[in-house]
Amino acid sequence: MRIQVIAVGNKMPKWVVEGTQEYVRRFPADCQLYFTEVAPGKRGKNADVKRILIDEGQRCLQQVPKGNKIVTLEVLGQSWSTPKLAEQLEKWKMDGRDISLLIGGPEGLSQECQHASEQKWSLSKLTLPHPMVRVIVAESIYRAWSVTQNHPYHRE
C-alpha cells in the first residue's frame, strides 16, 4: 500500500522536511508514505480567496493517482485514537487501493475535494499550523503502522 499526502504549501522549514522524511524512511516497502506538494495560490490584500481555494482544490485532485481512495483532513472529520487509526490502516490495506490524504491551505480544502473524499479525518479540533500537520500526520501513520506490526515504536 502506498499512502500519499497531498498538501497545499511549499517551501517548508527545514525542521518540517527533516521531520517528515524521518518517518517516510522508516516505512517498509509494503507500506510506503510519500508527500506531494501543491503550490498555494497567491494571497494578497485583494485576493479572491474563493477562487484560490477552488484552484488549489483542483490542483490537489490532479495529483491523486487514478483509483486511489481520497481521505481529507478536516476539523469536522472523524477523530481517531492511535488504535483506531491502526484499524483504519488495516481497513485501507484490505481495501486494496492506495490512499491519498489531502491537507488544505490556510482556508482548508475546496468543496470539490470534500465531495471527492470517501473519509474525513480530524487530527484535532484545534487549528494547527499546516507545516506541523505534515509531521503529525507522518508520525501518526507510522505509529499506527507500528501498532499493526506489534513493533516496539508504539511502546516507547
Coordinates of C-alpha atoms in Angstrom, one line a residue:
M1 CA 0.0 0.0 0.0
R2 CA 1.2 3.5 -0.8
I3 CA 0.0 6.5 1.3
Q4 CA 0.3 9.8 -0.5
V5 CA 0.0 13.0 1.5
I6 CA -1.0 15.9 -0.8
A7 CA -0.5 19.1 1.0
V8 CA -1.1 22.7 -0.1
G9 CA 2.1 24.7 0.6
N10 CA 5.7 24.6 -0.4
K11 CA 9.0 26.0 0.8
M12 CA 8.6 24.2 4.2
P13 CA 11.0 25.0 7.0
K14 CA 14.0 22.6 7.3
W15 CA 12.6 21.0 10.5
V16 CA 9.3 20.1 8.7
V17 CA 11.2 18.5 5.8
E18 CA 13.6 16.6 8.1
G19 CA 10.7 15.6 10.4
T20 CA 8.5 14.1 7.6
Q21 CA 11.5 12.5 5.9
E22 CA 12.5 10.8 9.2
Y23 CA 9.1 9.0 9.2
V24 CA 9.0 8.4 5.5
R25 CA 12.3 6.5 5.6
R26 CA 11.1 4.3 8.4
F27 CA 8.2 2.7 6.5
P28 CA 8.8 -0.7 4.9
A29 CA 8.5 -1.3 1.1
D30 CA 5.0 -2.8 1.5
C31 CA 3.6 0.3 3.2
Q32 CA 5.1 3.5 1.7
L33 CA 4.5 7.0 2.7
Y34 CA 5.3 10.0 0.4
F35 CA 4.4 13.6 0.1
T36 CA 3.3 15.7 -2.8
E37 CA 3.2 19.5 -2.5
V38 CA 0.8 21.8 -4.3
A39 CA 1.9 25.4 -4.5
P40 CA -0.5 27.7 -2.7
G41 CA -2.5 30.3 -4.5
K42 CA -1.1 33.9 -4.3
R43 CA -2.9 35.7 -1.4
G44 CA -2.8 39.4 -1.1
K45 CA -4.8 42.3 0.1
N46 CA -7.5 42.0 -2.6
A47 CA -7.1 38.3 -3.3
D48 CA -10.2 36.3 -4.5
V49 CA -9.9 33.6 -1.7
K50 CA -12.9 31.7 -3.1
R51 CA -11.2 31.3 -6.5
I52 CA -7.9 30.5 -4.9
L53 CA -9.5 27.7 -2.8
I54 CA -11.2 26.3 -5.9
D55 CA -7.9 26.4 -7.9
E56 CA -5.9 24.7 -5.0
G57 CA -8.5 22.0 -4.8
Q58 CA -8.4 21.3 -8.5
R59 CA -4.6 21.1 -8.4
C60 CA -4.8 18.7 -5.4
L61 CA -7.2 16.4 -7.1
Q62 CA -5.0 16.4 -10.2
Q63 CA -2.2 14.9 -8.1
V64 CA -4.4 11.9 -7.0
P65 CA -3.5 8.8 -8.9
K66 CA -6.4 7.1 -10.6
G67 CA -8.1 4.6 -8.3
N68 CA -6.8 6.0 -5.1
K69 CA -9.1 6.3 -2.1
I70 CA -9.3 10.0 -1.0
V71 CA -9.2 10.9 2.7
T72 CA -9.4 14.6 3.6
L73 CA -8.0 16.1 6.7
E74 CA -10.7 18.4 8.1
V75 CA -11.5 19.9 11.5
L76 CA -15.0 18.4 11.4
G77 CA -13.8 14.9 10.3
Q78 CA -13.6 11.8 12.4
S79 CA -11.2 11.8 15.3
W80 CA -9.2 8.6 15.8
S81 CA -7.1 7.4 18.6
T82 CA -3.9 5.6 17.7
P83 CA -5.5 2.1 18.0
K84 CA -8.5 3.3 15.8
L85 CA -6.1 4.8 13.2
A86 CA -4.3 1.4 13.2
E87 CA -7.6 -0.2 12.5
Q88 CA -8.2 2.3 9.7
L89 CA -4.8 1.5 8.3
E90 CA -5.7 -2.2 8.2
K91 CA -9.0 -1.5 6.6
W92 CA -7.3 0.7 3.9
K93 CA -4.8 -2.1 3.3
M94 CA -7.6 -4.7 2.9
D95 CA -9.5 -2.3 0.5
G96 CA -6.7 -2.9 -2.0
R97 CA -6.4 0.7 -3.1
D98 CA -3.6 3.2 -2.4
I99 CA -4.6 6.2 -0.2
S100 CA -4.3 10.0 -0.9
L101 CA -4.6 12.2 2.2
L102 CA -5.4 15.8 1.3
I103 CA -4.3 18.7 3.5
G104 CA -5.6 22.1 2.5
G105 CA -4.1 25.5 2.8
P106 CA -5.0 28.4 5.2
E107 CA -8.7 28.3 4.3
G108 CA -8.9 24.5 4.3
L109 CA -10.0 22.3 1.3
S110 CA -12.3 23.2 -1.5
Q111 CA -15.8 21.7 -1.7
E112 CA -14.7 19.7 -4.7
C113 CA -12.0 18.0 -2.5
Q114 CA -14.5 17.5 0.3
H115 CA -17.0 15.9 -2.1
A116 CA -14.3 13.6 -3.6
S117 CA -13.3 12.2 -0.3
E118 CA -14.5 8.9 1.0
Q119 CA -13.4 9.6 4.6
K120 CA -12.8 12.7 6.6
W121 CA -10.1 12.6 9.3
S122 CA -9.6 15.2 12.0
L123 CA -6.3 15.4 13.9
S124 CA -7.8 17.9 16.4
K125 CA -10.5 20.4 17.0
L126 CA -7.6 22.9 17.3
T127 CA -6.4 24.8 14.2
L128 CA -2.9 23.5 13.7
P129 CA -0.1 25.2 11.7
H130 CA -0.1 23.5 8.3
P131 CA 3.7 22.7 8.4
M132 CA 3.2 20.9 11.7
V133 CA 0.3 18.9 10.4
R134 CA 2.6 17.2 8.0
V135 CA 4.9 16.0 10.7
I136 CA 1.9 15.0 12.9
V137 CA 0.3 13.0 10.1
A138 CA 3.6 11.2 9.2
E139 CA 4.3 10.3 12.9
S140 CA 0.6 9.3 13.5
I141 CA 0.6 7.0 10.5
Y142 CA 3.9 5.5 11.4
R143 CA 2.8 4.9 15.0
A144 CA -0.4 3.3 13.7
W145 CA 1.6 1.1 11.4
S146 CA 3.8 0.1 14.3
V147 CA 0.7 -1.0 16.2
T148 CA -0.4 -3.2 13.4
Q149 CA 3.1 -4.8 13.3
N150 CA 3.5 -5.2 17.1
H151 CA 6.6 -3.0 16.6
P152 CA 8.2 -1.6 19.7
Y153 CA 8.0 2.0 18.5
H154 CA 4.5 2.4 19.9
R155 CA 5.6 1.3 23.3
E156 CA 8.5 3.7 23.5

